[in-house]
C-alpha positions as a Python dict, from the first residue, in 0.01 Angstrom:
ca = {
    (1, 'M'): (0, 0, 0),
    (2, 'S'): (265, -170, -209),
    (3, 'N'): (520, 14, -424),
    (4, 'F'): (450, -230, -706),
    (5, 'D'): (415, -47, -1037),
    (6, 'L'): (224, -261, -1286),
    (7, 'R'): (307, -38, -1584),
    (8, 'K'): (680, -54, -1505),
    (9, 'Y'): (662, -431, -1455),
    (10, 'L'): (486, -483, -1787),
    (11, 'A'): (721, -245, -1972),
    (12, 'E'): (1030, -423, -1836),
    (13, 'G'): (885, -760, -1930),
    (14, 'K'): (803, -639, -2280),
    (15, 'L'): (1150, -489, -2329),
    (16, 'L'): (1328, -804, -2215),
    (17, 'K'): (1088, -1034, -2402),
    (18, 'E'): (1155, -847, -2729),
    (19, 'N'): (1522, -936, -2690),
    (20, 'E'): (1496, -1297, -2575),
    (21, 'G'): (1639, -1409, -2908),
    (22, 'F'): (1976, -1243, -2840),
    (23, 'N'): (2252, -1502, -2815),
    (24, 'V'): (2607, -1390, -2752),
    (25, 'D'): (2738, -1703, -2923),
    (26, 'D'): (2603, -1569, -3253),
    (27, 'Y'): (2895, -1322, -3263),
    (28, 'P'): (3219, -1523, -3283),
    (29, 'D'): (3552, -1351, -3326),
    (30, 'E'): (3710, -1452, -3655),
    (31, 'D'): (4060, -1473, -3504),
    (32, 'D'): (4000, -1709, -3212),
    (33, 'D'): (3740, -1910, -3021),
    (34, 'L'): (3610, -1606, -2833),
    (35, 'I'): (3312, -1384, -2910),
    (36, 'D'): (3342, -1046, -3081),
    (37, 'L'): (3232, -806, -2808),
    (38, 'N'): (3187, -513, -3045),
    (39, 'K'): (2946, -706, -3267),
    (40, 'A'): (2762, -855, -2971),
    (41, 'F'): (2731, -516, -2800),
    (42, 'K'): (2591, -357, -3115),
    (43, 'A'): (2337, -640, -3145),
    (44, 'T'): (2199, -597, -2795),
    (45, 'P'): (1890, -384, -2739),
    (46, 'D'): (1931, -8, -2743),
    (47, 'K'): (1764, 25, -2403),
    (48, 'L'): (1747, -162, -2076),
    (49, 'P'): (1522, -110, -1776),
    (50, 'Y'): (1667, 124, -1513),
    (51, 'D'): (1686, -152, -1251),
    (52, 'K'): (1895, -378, -1476),
    (53, 'V'): (2153, -106, -1537),
    (54, 'L'): (2143, -8, -1171),
    (55, 'D'): (2243, -367, -1087),
    (56, 'I'): (2545, -332, -1317),
    (57, 'I'): (2646, -5, -1149),
    (58, 'K'): (2597, -151, -800),
    (59, 'S'): (2831, -436, -893),
    (60, 'Y'): (3117, -180, -904),
    (61, 'E'): (3076, -143, -526),
    (62, 'D'): (3165, 226, -541),
    (63, 'E'): (2931, 468, -366),
    (64, 'S'): (3045, 773, -564),
    (65, 'I'): (2982, 597, -897),
    (66, 'L'): (2641, 488, -774),
    (67, 'N'): (2555, 843, -669),
    (68, 'D'): (2676, 981, -1003),
    (69, 'F'): (2460, 727, -1184),
    (70, 'K'): (2154, 815, -979),
    (71, 'S'): (2201, 1186, -1044),
    (72, 'E'): (2261, 1129, -1418),
    (73, 'F'): (1970, 894, -1490),
    (74, 'P'): (1612, 945, -1366),
    (75, 'E'): (1491, 648, -1163),
    (76, 'G'): (1251, 422, -1346),
    (77, 'E'): (1334, 541, -1699),
    (78, 'D'): (1489, 300, -1947),
    (79, 'I'): (1859, 356, -2001),
    (80, 'N'): (1989, 402, -2354),
    (81, 'K'): (2292, 188, -2444),
    (82, 'E'): (2490, 486, -2575),
    (83, 'D'): (2414, 695, -2265),
    (84, 'Y'): (2525, 404, -2045),
    (85, 'S'): (2842, 366, -2251),
    (86, 'D'): (2920, 740, -2240),
    (87, 'F'): (2866, 747, -1864),
    (88, 'S'): (3082, 438, -1808),
    (89, 'I'): (3368, 564, -2024),
    (90, 'T'): (3411, 856, -1784),
    (91, 'L'): (3490, 603, -1510),
    (92, 'I'): (3778, 420, -1675),
    (93, 'D'): (4147, 503, -1681),
    (94, 'D'): (4240, 302, -1987),
    (95, 'M'): (4049, 265, -2314),
    (96, 'S'): (4128, -107, -2309),
    (97, 'E'): (3863, -131, -2038),
    (98, 'V'): (3586, -51, -2290),
    (99, 'S'): (3546, -425, -2339),
    (100, 'Y'): (3428, -451, -1976),
    (101, 'I'): (3170, -177, -2034),
    (102, 'Q'): (3036, -374, -2330),
    (103, 'A'): (3048, -704, -2141),
    (104, 'N'): (2862, -556, -1846),
    (105, 'W'): (2575, -451, -2074),
    (106, 'I'): (2571, -789, -2249),
    (107, 'S'): (2577, -971, -1913),
    (108, 'V'): (2211, -881, -1863),
    (109, 'F'): (2139, -1136, -2138),
    (110, 'D'): (2424, -1381, -2089),
    (111, 'D'): (2621, -1386, -1765),
    (112, 'T'): (2888, -1608, -1922),
    (113, 'V'): (2994, -1326, -2155),
    (114, 'Y'): (3309, -1256, -1952),
    (115, 'E'): (3441, -1607, -2010),
    (116, 'K'): (3329, -1614, -2372),
    (117, 'A'): (3509, -1286, -2438),
    (118, 'G'): (3827, -1394, -2257),
    (119, 'L'): (3793, -1131, -1984),
    (120, 'V'): (3845, -1370, -1693),
}
């Protein structure tokens, strides 16, 4: 028997489809040619499927962070943007790194966000 969950698959598809119109380029920074991460982050959906956020957390390549994430968020439940942000802020040493937290969330919709925000 497969572990395929049709309800989860359909819910993820619906959640991502609802936000297909998001375009990071719609949020330019008024001072330069980069995007305004704060505006773009606020414009992204309030929730993402668990697996999408898990991919972000796995990209940190830190087992303790991954374990903390798994104990904080129930597997399979959508992750709220504010809960993700609050969790991620506990991991950083410097508040200037908040832009990476925002960019990581936005990267689910546009993986070029790091370049467009001047983070690389």
